[in-house]
Coordinates of C-alpha atoms in Angstrom, one line a residue:
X1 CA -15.2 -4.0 22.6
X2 CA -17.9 -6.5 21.5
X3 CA -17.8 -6.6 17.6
X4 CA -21.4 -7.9 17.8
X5 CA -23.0 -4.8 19.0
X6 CA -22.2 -3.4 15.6
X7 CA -23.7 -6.5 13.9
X8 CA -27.7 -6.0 13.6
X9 CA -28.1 -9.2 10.9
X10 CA -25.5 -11.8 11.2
X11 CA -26.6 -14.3 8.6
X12 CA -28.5 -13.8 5.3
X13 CA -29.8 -16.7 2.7
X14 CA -30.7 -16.5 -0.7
X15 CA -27.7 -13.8 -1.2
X16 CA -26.5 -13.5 -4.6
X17 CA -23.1 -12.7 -5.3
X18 CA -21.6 -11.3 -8.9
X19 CA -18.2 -10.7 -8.8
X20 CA -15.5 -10.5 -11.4
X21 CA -15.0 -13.6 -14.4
X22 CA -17.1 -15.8 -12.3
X23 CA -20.9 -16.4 -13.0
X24 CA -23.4 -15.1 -10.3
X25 CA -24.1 -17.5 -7.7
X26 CA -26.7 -17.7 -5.0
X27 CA -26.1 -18.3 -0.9
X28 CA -25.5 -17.6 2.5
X29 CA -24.1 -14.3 3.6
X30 CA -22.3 -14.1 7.1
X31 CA -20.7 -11.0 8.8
X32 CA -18.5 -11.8 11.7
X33 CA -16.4 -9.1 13.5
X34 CA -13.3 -9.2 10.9
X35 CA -14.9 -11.1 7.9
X36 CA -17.4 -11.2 5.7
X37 CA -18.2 -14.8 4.6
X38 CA -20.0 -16.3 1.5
X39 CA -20.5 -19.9 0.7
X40 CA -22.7 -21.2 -1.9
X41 CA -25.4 -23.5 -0.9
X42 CA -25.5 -25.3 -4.2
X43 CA -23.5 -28.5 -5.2
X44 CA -21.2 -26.5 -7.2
X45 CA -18.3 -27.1 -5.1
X46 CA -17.3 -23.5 -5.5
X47 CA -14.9 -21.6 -2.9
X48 CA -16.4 -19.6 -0.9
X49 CA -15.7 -15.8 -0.8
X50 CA -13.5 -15.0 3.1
X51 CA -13.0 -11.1 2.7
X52 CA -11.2 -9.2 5.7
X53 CA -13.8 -6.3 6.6
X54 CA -10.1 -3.9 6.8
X55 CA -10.0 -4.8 2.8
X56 CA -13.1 -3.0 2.1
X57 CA -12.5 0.6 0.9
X58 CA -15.9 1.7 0.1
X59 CA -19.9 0.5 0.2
X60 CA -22.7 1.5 -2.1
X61 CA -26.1 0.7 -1.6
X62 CA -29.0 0.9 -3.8
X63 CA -32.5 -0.6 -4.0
X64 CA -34.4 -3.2 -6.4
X65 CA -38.0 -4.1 -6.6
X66 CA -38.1 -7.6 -7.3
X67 CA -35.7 -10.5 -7.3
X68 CA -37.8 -11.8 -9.6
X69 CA -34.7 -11.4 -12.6
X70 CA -32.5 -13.8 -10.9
X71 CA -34.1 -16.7 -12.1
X72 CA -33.3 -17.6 -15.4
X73 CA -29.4 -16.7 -14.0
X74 CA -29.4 -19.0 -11.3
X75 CA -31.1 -21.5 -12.8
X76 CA -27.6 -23.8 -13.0
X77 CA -27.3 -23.3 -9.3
X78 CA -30.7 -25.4 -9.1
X79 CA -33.1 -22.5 -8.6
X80 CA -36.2 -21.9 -10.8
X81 CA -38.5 -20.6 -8.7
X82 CA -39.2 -16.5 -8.7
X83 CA -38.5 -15.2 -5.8
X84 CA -40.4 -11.6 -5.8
X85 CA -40.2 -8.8 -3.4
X86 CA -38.0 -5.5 -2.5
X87 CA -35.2 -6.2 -2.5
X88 CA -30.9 -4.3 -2.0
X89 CA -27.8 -4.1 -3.5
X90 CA -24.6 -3.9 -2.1
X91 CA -21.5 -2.8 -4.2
X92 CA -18.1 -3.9 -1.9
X93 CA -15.0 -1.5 -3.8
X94 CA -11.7 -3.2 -2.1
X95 CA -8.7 -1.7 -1.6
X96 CA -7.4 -4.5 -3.7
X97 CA -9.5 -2.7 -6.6
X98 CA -11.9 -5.8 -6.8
X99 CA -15.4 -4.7 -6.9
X100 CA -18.4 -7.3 -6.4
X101 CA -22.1 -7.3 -5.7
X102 CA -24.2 -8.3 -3.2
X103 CA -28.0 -8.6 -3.9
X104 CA -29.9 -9.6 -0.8
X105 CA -33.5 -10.4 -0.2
X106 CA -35.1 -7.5 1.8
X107 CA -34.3 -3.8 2.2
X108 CA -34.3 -3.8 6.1
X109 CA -32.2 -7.0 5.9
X110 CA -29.6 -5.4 3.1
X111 CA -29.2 -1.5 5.0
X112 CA -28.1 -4.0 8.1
X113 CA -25.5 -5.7 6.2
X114 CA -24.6 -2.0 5.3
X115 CA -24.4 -0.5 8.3
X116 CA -22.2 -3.6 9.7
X117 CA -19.8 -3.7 7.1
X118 CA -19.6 0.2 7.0
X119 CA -18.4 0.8 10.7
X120 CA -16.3 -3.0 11.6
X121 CA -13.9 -1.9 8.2
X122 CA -13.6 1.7 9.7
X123 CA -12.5 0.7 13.1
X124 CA -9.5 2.8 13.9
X125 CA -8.1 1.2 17.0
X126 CA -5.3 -1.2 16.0
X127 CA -5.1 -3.7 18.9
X128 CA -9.1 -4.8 17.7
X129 CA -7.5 -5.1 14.2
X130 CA -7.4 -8.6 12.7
X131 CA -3.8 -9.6 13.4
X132 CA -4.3 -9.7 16.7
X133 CA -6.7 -12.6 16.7
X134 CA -5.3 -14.6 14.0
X135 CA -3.7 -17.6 15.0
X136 CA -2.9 -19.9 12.1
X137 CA -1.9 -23.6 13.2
X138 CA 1.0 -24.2 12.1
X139 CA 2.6 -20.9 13.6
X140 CA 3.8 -19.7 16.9
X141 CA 3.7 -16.7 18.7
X142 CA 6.8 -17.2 19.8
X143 CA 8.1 -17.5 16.6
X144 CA 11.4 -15.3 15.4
X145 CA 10.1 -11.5 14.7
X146 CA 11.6 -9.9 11.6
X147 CA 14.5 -10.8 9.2
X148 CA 17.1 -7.1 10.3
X149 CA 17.9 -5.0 12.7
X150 CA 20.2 -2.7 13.0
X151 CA 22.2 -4.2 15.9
X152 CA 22.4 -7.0 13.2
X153 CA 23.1 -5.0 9.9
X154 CA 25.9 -3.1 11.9
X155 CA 27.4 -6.5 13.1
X156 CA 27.6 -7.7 9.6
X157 CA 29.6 -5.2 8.2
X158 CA 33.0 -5.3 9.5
X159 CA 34.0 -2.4 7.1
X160 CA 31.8 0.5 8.8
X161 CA 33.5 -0.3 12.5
X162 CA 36.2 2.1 11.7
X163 CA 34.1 5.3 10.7
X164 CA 30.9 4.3 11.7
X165 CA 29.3 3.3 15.1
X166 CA 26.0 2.1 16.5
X167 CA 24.3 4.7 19.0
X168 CA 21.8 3.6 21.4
X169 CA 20.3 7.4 21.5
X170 CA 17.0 6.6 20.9
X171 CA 16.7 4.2 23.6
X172 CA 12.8 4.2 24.6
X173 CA 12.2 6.5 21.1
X174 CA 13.3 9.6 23.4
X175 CA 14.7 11.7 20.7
X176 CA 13.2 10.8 17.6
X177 CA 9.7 8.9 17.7
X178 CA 9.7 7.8 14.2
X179 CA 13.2 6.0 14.4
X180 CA 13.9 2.9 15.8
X181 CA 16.3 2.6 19.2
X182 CA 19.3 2.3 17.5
X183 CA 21.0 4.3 14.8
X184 CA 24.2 4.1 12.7
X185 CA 25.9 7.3 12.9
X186 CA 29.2 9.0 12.1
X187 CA 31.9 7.1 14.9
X188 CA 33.2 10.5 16.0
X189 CA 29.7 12.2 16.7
X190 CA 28.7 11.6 20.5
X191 CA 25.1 11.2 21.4
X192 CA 24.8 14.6 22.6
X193 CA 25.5 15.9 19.2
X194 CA 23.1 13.7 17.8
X195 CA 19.9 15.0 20.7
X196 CA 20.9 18.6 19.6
X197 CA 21.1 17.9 16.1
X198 CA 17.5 16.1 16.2
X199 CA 16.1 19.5 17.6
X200 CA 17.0 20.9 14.6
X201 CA 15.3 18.5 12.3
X202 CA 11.8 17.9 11.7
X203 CA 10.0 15.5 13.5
X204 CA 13.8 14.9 15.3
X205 CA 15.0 12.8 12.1
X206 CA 18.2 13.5 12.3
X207 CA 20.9 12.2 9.8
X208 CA 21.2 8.9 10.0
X209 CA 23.0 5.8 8.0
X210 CA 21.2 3.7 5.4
X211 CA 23.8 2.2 2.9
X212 CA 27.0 1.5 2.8
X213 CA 28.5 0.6 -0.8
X214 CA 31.2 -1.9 -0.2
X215 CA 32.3 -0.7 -3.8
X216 CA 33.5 2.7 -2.9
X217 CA 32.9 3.2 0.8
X218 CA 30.2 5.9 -0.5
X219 CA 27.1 6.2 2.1
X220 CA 23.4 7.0 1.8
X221 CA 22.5 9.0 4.6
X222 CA 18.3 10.4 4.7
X223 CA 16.9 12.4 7.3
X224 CA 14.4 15.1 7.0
X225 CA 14.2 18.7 6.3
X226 CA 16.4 21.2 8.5
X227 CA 14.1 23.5 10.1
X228 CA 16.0 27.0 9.5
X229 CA 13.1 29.0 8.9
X230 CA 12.5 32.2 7.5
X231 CA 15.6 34.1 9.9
X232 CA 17.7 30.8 8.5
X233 CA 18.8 29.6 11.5
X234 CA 21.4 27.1 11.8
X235 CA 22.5 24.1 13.8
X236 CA 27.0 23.6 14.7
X237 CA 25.6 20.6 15.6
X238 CA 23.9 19.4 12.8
X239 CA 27.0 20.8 10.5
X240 CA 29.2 18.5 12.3
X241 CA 27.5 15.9 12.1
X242 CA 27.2 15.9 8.0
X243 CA 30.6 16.8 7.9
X244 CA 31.8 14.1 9.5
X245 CA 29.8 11.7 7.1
X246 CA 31.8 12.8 3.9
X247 CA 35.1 13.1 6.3
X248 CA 37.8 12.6 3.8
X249 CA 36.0 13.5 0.8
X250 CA 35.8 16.6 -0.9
X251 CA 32.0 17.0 -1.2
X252 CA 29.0 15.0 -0.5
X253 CA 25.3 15.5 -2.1
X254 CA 22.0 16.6 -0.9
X255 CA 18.9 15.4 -2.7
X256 CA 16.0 16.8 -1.9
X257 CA 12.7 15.6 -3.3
X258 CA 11.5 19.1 -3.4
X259 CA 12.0 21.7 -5.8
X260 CA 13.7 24.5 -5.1
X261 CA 10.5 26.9 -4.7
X262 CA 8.8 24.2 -2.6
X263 CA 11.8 24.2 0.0
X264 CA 11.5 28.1 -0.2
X265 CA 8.2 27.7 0.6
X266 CA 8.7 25.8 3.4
X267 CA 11.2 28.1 4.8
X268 CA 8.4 30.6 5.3
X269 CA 6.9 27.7 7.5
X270 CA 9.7 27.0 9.9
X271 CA 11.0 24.5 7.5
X272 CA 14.1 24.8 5.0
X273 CA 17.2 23.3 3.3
X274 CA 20.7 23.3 4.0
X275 CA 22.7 27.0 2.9
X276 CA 25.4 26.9 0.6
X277 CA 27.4 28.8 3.3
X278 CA 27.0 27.0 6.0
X279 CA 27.1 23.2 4.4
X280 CA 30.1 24.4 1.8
X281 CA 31.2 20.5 1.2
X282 CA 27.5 19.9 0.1
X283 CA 25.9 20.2 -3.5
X284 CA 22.0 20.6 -3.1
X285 CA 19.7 19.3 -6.2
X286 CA 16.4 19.6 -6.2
X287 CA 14.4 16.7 -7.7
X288 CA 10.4 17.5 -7.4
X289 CA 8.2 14.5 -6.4
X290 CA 4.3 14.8 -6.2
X291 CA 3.3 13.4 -2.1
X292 CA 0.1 13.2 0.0
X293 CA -2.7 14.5 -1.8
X294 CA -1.6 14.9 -5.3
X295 CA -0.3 11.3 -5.2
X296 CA -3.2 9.6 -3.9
X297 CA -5.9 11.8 -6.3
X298 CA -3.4 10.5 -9.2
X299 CA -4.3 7.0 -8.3
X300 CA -7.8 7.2 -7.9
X301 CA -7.5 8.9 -11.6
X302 CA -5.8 5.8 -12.4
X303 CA -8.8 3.2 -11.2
X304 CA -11.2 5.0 -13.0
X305 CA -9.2 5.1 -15.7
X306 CA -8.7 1.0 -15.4
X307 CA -12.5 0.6 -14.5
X308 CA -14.0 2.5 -18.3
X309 CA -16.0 0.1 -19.8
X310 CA -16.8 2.5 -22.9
X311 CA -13.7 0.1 -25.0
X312 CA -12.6 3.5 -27.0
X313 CA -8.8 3.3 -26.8
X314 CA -8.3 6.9 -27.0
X315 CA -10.4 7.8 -24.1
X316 CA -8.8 5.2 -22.0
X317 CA -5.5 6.4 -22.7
X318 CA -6.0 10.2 -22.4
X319 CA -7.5 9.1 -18.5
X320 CA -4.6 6.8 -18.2
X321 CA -2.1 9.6 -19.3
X322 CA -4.2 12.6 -16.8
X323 CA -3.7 10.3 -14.3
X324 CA -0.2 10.8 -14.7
X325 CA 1.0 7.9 -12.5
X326 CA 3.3 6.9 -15.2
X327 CA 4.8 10.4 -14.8
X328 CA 5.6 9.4 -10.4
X329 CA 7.0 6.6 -11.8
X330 CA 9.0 8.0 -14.2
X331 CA 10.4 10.5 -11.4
X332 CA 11.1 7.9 -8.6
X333 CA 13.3 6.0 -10.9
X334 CA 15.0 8.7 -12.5
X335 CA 15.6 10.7 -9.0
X336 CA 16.7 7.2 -7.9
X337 CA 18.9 6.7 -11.2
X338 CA 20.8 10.0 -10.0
X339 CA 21.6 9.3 -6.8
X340 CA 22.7 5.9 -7.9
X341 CA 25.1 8.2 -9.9
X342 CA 26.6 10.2 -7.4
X343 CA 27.0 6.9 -5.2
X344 CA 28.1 4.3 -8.2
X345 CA 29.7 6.5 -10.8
X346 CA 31.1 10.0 -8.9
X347 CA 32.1 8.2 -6.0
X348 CA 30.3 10.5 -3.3
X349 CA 28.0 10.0 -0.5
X350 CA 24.7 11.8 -0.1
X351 CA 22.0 12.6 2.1
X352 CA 18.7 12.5 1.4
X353 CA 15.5 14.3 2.5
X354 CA 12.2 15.8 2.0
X355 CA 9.9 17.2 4.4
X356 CA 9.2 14.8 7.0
X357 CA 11.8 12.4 5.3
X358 CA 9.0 9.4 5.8
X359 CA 7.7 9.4 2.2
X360 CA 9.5 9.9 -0.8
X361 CA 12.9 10.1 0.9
X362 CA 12.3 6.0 1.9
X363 CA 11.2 5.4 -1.8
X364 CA 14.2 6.8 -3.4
X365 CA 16.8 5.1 -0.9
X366 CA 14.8 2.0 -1.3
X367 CA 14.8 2.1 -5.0
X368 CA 18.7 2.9 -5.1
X369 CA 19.7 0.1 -3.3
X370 CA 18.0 -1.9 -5.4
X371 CA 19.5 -0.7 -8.1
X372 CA 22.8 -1.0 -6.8
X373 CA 23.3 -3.8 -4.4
X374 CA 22.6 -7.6 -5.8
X375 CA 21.8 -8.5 -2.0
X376 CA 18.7 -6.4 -2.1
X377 CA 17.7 -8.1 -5.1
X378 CA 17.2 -12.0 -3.6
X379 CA 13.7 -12.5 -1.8
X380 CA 15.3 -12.9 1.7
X381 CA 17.1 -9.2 1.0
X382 CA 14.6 -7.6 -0.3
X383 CA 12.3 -8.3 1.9
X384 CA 14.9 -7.1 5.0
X385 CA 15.5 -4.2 2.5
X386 CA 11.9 -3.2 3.3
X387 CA 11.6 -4.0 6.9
X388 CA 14.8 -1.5 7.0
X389 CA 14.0 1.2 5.1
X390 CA 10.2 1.3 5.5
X391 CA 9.0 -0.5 9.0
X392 CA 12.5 0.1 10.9
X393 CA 12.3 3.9 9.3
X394 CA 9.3 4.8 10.1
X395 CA 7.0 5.6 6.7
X396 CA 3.4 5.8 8.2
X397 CA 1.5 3.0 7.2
X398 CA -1.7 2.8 9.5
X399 CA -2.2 6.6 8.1
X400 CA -1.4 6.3 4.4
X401 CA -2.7 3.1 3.7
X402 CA -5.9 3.6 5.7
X403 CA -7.9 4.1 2.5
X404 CA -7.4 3.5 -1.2
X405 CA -8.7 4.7 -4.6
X406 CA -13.0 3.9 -4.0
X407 CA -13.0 5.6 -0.5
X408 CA -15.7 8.4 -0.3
X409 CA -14.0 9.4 3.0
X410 CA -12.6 12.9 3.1
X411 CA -8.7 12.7 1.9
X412 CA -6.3 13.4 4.9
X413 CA -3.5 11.4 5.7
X414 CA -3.5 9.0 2.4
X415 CA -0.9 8.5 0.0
X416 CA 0.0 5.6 -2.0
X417 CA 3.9 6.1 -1.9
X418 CA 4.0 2.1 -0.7
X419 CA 2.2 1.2 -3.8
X420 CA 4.5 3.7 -6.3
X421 CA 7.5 1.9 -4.7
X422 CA 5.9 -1.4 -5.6
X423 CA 5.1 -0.3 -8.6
X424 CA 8.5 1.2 -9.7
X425 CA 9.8 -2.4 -8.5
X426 CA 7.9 -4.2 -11.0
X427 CA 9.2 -2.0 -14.0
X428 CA 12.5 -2.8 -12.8
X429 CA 11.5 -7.0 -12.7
X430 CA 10.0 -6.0 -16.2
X431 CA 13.0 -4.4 -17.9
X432 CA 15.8 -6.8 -15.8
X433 CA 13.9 -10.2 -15.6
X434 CA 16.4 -12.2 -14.9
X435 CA 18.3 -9.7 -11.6
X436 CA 16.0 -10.0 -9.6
X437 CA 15.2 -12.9 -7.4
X438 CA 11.6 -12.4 -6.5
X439 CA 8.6 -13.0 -8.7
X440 CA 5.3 -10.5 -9.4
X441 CA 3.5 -12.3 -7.2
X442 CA 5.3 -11.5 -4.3
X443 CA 4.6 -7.5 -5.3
X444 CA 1.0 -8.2 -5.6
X445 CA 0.7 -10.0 -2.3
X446 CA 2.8 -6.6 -0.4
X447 CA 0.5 -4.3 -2.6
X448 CA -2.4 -6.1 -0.9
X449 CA -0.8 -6.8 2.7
X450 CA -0.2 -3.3 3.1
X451 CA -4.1 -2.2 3.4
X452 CA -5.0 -5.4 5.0
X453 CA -3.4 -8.5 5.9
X454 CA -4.1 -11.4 8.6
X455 CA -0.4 -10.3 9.9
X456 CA 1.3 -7.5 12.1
X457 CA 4.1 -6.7 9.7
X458 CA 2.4 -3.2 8.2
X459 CA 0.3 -2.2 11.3
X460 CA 0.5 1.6 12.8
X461 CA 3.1 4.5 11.7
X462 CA 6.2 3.3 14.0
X463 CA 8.6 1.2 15.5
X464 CA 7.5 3.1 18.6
X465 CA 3.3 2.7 17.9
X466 CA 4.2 -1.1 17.3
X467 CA 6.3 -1.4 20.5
X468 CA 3.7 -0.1 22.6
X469 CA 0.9 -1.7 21.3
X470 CA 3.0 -5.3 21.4
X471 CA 2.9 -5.9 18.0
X472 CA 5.7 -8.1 17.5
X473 CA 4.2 -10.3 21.1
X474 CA 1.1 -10.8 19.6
X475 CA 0.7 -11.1 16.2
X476 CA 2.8 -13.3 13.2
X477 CA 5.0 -11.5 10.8
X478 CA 4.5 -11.5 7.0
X479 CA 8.1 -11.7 5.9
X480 CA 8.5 -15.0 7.9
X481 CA 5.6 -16.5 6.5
X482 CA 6.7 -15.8 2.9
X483 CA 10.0 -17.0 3.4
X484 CA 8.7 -20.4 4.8
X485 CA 9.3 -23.3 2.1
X486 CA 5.5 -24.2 1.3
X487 CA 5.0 -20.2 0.3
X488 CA 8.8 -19.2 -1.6
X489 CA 8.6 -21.4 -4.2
X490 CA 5.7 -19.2 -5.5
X491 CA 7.9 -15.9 -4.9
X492 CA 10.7 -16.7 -6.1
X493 CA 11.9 -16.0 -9.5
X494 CA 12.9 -19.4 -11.1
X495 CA 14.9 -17.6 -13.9
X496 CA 17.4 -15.4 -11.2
X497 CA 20.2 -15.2 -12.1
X498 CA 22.3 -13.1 -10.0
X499 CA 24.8 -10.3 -11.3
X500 CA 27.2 -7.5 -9.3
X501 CA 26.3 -5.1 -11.5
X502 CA 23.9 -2.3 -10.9
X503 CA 20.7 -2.4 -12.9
X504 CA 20.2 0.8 -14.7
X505 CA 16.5 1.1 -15.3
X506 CA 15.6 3.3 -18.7
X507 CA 12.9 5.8 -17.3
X508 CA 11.5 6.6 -21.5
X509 CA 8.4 6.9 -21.8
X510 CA 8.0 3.6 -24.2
X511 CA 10.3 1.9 -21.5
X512 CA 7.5 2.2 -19.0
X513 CA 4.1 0.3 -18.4
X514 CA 0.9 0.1 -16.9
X515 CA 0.8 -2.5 -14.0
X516 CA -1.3 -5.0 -15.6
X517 CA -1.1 -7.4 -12.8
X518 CA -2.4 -4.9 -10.5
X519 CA -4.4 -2.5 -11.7
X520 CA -5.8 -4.6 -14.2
X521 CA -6.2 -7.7 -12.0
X522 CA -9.8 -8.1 -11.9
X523 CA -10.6 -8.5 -15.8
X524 CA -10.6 -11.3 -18.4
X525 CA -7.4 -9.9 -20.6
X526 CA -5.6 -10.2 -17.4
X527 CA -6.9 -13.6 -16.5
X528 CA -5.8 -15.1 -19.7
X529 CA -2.5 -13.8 -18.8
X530 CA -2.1 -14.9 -15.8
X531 CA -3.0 -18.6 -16.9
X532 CA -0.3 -18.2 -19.4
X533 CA 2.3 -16.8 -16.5
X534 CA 1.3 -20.0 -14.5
X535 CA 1.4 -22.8 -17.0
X536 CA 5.2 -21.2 -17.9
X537 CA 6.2 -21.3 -14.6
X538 CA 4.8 -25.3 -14.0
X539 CA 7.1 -25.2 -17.2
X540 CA 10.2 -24.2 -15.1
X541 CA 9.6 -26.0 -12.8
X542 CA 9.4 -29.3 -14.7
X543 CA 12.4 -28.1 -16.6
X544 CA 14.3 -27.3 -13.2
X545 CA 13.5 -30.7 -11.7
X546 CA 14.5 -32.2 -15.0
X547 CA 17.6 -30.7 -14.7
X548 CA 18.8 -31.4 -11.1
X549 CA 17.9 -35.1 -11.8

C-alpha cells in the first residue's frame, strides 16, 4: 500500500505547536506515513517533536477566525507580524496521555492534516505497522530474537526432568493457537492426552506449566476455563492430567479470577469450572477481577480524573476514587498475595484460570512470581518473565492495546490489563525499593511500548500471528535493545539489593498510590519530581563510581 495516497497535505508552515510545560512555538508541520514531524524554524535550538502516528489515540478538530492572537506569544520566536485569516486547531490525545495542539494556518490546510493523521494511526494491518520499516544503525536484523524460550527454561532446570517433560504438541500451533509450540507438561501425560484435554478447554488452553518453586517443588499451572456447560460435562482426560500435576500431594488449588456466580454464569454459556466431584484433590476459590470493558471504562475514568483542571481536592479525589483503579490494583495484588500463599506458605501447587486464561490469569501468575522468585526481580529476568508469561502465553496485545483512554472509537476488544500489571509492579518498586532490580523508567517505557513502539516485541495477539507474519525476521526486539549497555544503566535500579525472600506487598488502602509517573506525567508537579529523581540518581552514580575507585 502507498501511505501517500492517504496524505492530501504533506508539509505545513507557520504551524504552532502548544504542548505540555513548554512555551508555544511556531513551525513546520510534516506527516509522513508513520510520523508526524515538527521542527521549529526559529534559532531556538529546540527539539523537534517525532511522534509515531500508532501513538495517537484520538483527534479533535475545531475552527479559529484569526491567527491574529499568536503574536504577542510568539514574539520570542522572532515573529511580530499578525498574521490574520481562518484558521484550525488540532488537539492530538496519545495513548501516552500527552495531549498537545496544533494550530495551522488555513481550514482546508488543517481538515487535511486531520484526515491524514486520522486514517495512517488506524491502520489495522500489522506488516505496514512501523516496526517493520525501522532499521536503526547500529542494529541487525539478524540480531538474537528474545531473551527465553521454553526449550531453554526447560533446559535450565535440572529439577523438573524427573516429573516434568517438554512436549512438542503444538508443533505448527495445531492444538492450541494461542500457545507457543512447546509446552511443559506433567512427564507421565502423552500428547494424546494433552490434544483431547485441549478440546475440552476454551480456546484449547489446556493446563500447562508456568513456575516451578525450587523452594518446595510447588508448581503454578494456568490454563483457561473447562468448558462443562450447563449438562456439566467432563473430560477423563483433562482429570488426569491435573492429577498428575499434584501427583504426590494431597491437594492442589484452583484460582479462578471469577466469582462464583460469574463461573455459573458462564456455565449456562458452554463454559464452567472444575466440580468438586470430579476434581476431589482440588480446592476451588473464587477471586473476582473486573476484565474487558469494565477495566478499560475504569481507566478512562481515571484520565479524566488526572486531566481536571478545576484544583478542588475533593472533586479530584471522589473521580479518582469512582474510577476505582486503585480498587484493580488492590485485587491483583491481593489475589496474587494468595496464591503466593498456597505456593510459599501451604506448600501446594495451583492452577490458575479465568475465561480465556489470556487476561487476568497472566497478571496474577506474573505478579506471583514476582513476588516470590528474586530471579524475576533483576532487569534481565523480568524482562524474560514477561516475554514468558505474556508474549510466549499469548495475552492479546494488537487487540487490547489498540486504543487507550481518549479514543472516541466504539469499545470492543480493549482492556488495559498490560498497564494494571505495570501498574501493580510499580507499587511493589514503591513499597520494596531496594528488591527489585529495575528502575520506574523501565515501566514507563513498557507502558508506552505496548501501544506503540519502533520495535516488534508487542505486535499482534500470538506467537502464532507473529510467526506468520515474520515478526521476529523482520523487525528488532525491545528487550534486547534495553538490555544493551548504552540503554541499562538508565533501567536499572542503582540501589538493588538482592534478597531470597518473597516480597509481601501490603494491599491497604493507605499502602497504595496513584501512579504519578504515569498518569501524571505530563504536568508541572510531576516535572519537578522527576528533576529531583534525576539529579539523585547522577547522585548514585557519582557515589557508585566513587566507590569502585
Amino acid at each position: 500500500m502507498e501511505f501517500s495516497e492517504h496524505i492530501k497535505t504533506a508539509n505545513v508552515d507557520d504551524v504552532v505547536l502548544r504542548q505540555p510545560l513548554q512555551p508555544p512555538v511556531r513551525g513546520a508541520l510534516c506527516v509522513t506515513g508513520h510520523h508526524l514531524l515538527f521542527s521549529d524554524r526559529t534559532d531556538r535550538g529546540s527539539r523537534p517533536l517525532l511522534l509515531l502516528l500508532r501513538n495517537i489515540d484520538a483527534i479533535d478538530k475545531s475552527s479559529v477566525e484569526n491567527l491574529g492572537g499568536y503574536s504577542s506569544l510568539l514574539s520570542n520566536a522572532g515573529r511580530t507580524d499578525r498574521i490574520s485569516g481562518s484558521s484550525g486547531t488540532i488537539t492530538i490525545k496519545c495513548k501516552d496521555l500527552r495531549v498537545f495542539q496544533l494550530d495551522i494556518p488555513g481550514m482546508e490546510q488543517c481538515l487535511n492534516i486531520a484526515h491524514s493523521i486520522e486514517t495512517l494511526s488506524s491502520l489495522d494491518c500489522v506488516s505496514e505497522m512501523y516496526p517493520f520499516f525501522y532499521r536503526p544503525g547500529d542494529r541487525s536484523l539478524k540480531d538474537q530474537w528474545g531473551l527465553s524460550s521454553p526449550e531453554k527454561d526447560y533446559a535450565q532446570m535440572d529439577e523438573l526432568h524427573d516429573k516434568w517433560r517438554l512436549s512438542h504438541v503444538n508443533r505448527a500451533y495445531a492444538v492450541c493457537p494461542s500457545y507457543p509450540p512447546a509446552v511443559i507438561v506433567p512427564k507421565n501425560i502423552d500428547d494424546g492426552i494433552l490434544v483431547k484435554a485441549s478440546k475440552f478447554r476454551q480456546g484449547g488452553r489446556f493446563p500447562v506449566l508456568c513456575y516451578y518453586h525450587r523452594k518446595n517443588g510447588m508448581v503454578i499451572v494456568r490454563s483457561s476455563q473447562p468448558l462443562t456447560g450447563a449438562n456439566r460435562k467432563r473430560c477423563s482426560e483433562d482429570e488426569l492430567l491435573l492429577q498428575a500435576v499434584i501427583d504426590g500431594s494431597d491437594k492442589g488449588y484452583i484460582i479462578d479470577t471469577r466469582s462464583h456466580q460469574q463461573a455459573q454464569q458462564a456455565r449456562m454459556m458452554g463454559g464452567g469450572f472444575e466440580s468438586k466431584s470430579s476434581y476431589s484433590r482440588w480446592k476451588r476459590l473464587h477471586r473476582q477481577m473486573e476484565r474487558g470493558k469494565a477495566l478499560q471504562e475504569s481507566l478512562i475514568k481515571l484520565v479524566e480524573a488526572c486531566g481536571d483542571q478545576s484544583d478542588n481536592m475533593d472533586r479530584w479525589l471522589s473521580k479518582l476514587e469512582n474510577s476505582k483503579w486503585l480498587s484493580h490494583v488492590q485485587t491483583a495484588l491481593s489475589t496474587a498475595g494468595l496464591l503466593v500463599e498456597c505456593v510459599e506458605r501451604d506448600g501446594h501447587s495451583v492452577l490458575v484460570h479465568g475465561s480465556e486464561g489470556t487476561d487476568n490469569t497472566l497478571l496474577i501468575s506474573t505478579l506471583a512470581q514476582l513476588i516470590m522468585d528474586p530471579c524475576c526481580r533483576t532487569l534481565e529476568g523480568f524482562l524474560a518473565l514477561l516475554e514468558r508469561e505474556w508474549l510466549q502465553a499469548g495475552h492479546p496485545f494488537q487487540q487490547r492495546c489498540s486504543h487507550s483512554a481518549y479514543s472516541h472509537v466504539r469499545l470492543q476488544q480493549e482492556a488495559p490489563v498490560f498497564l494494571l500489571l505495570l501498574d501493580c509492579v510499580w507499587q511493589l518498586w514503591r513499597q520494596f525499593p531496594l528488591a527489585l532490580g529495575f528502575s520506574e523508567l523501565l515501566l514507563l517505557r513498557l507502558a508506552t511500548e505496548a501501544y506503540s513502539s519502533d520495535y516488534g516485541t508487542f505486535l499482534c495477539n500470538s506467537d502464532q500471528e507473529r510467526s506468520v507474519l515474520g515478526v521476529k525476521e523482520k523487525t528488532h526486539c525491545l528487550f534486547q535493545v534495553l538490555l544493551r549497555p548504552a540503554a541499562r544503566l538508565q533501567y536499572v535500579n542503582l540501589l538493588y539489593e538482592p534478597t531470597e525472600l518473597a516480597i509481601w506487598p501490603s494491599v491497604h488502602p493507605q499502602s497504595l498510590q496513584l501512579w504519578r509517573g504515569f498518569f501524571l506525567r505530563w504536568t508541572q508537579q510531576n516535572r519537578h519530581l522527576e528533576e529531583a529523581q534525576e539529579e539523585i540518581r547522577n547522585m548514585v552514580i557519582e557515589w557508585s563510581k566513587l566507590t569502585l575507585s
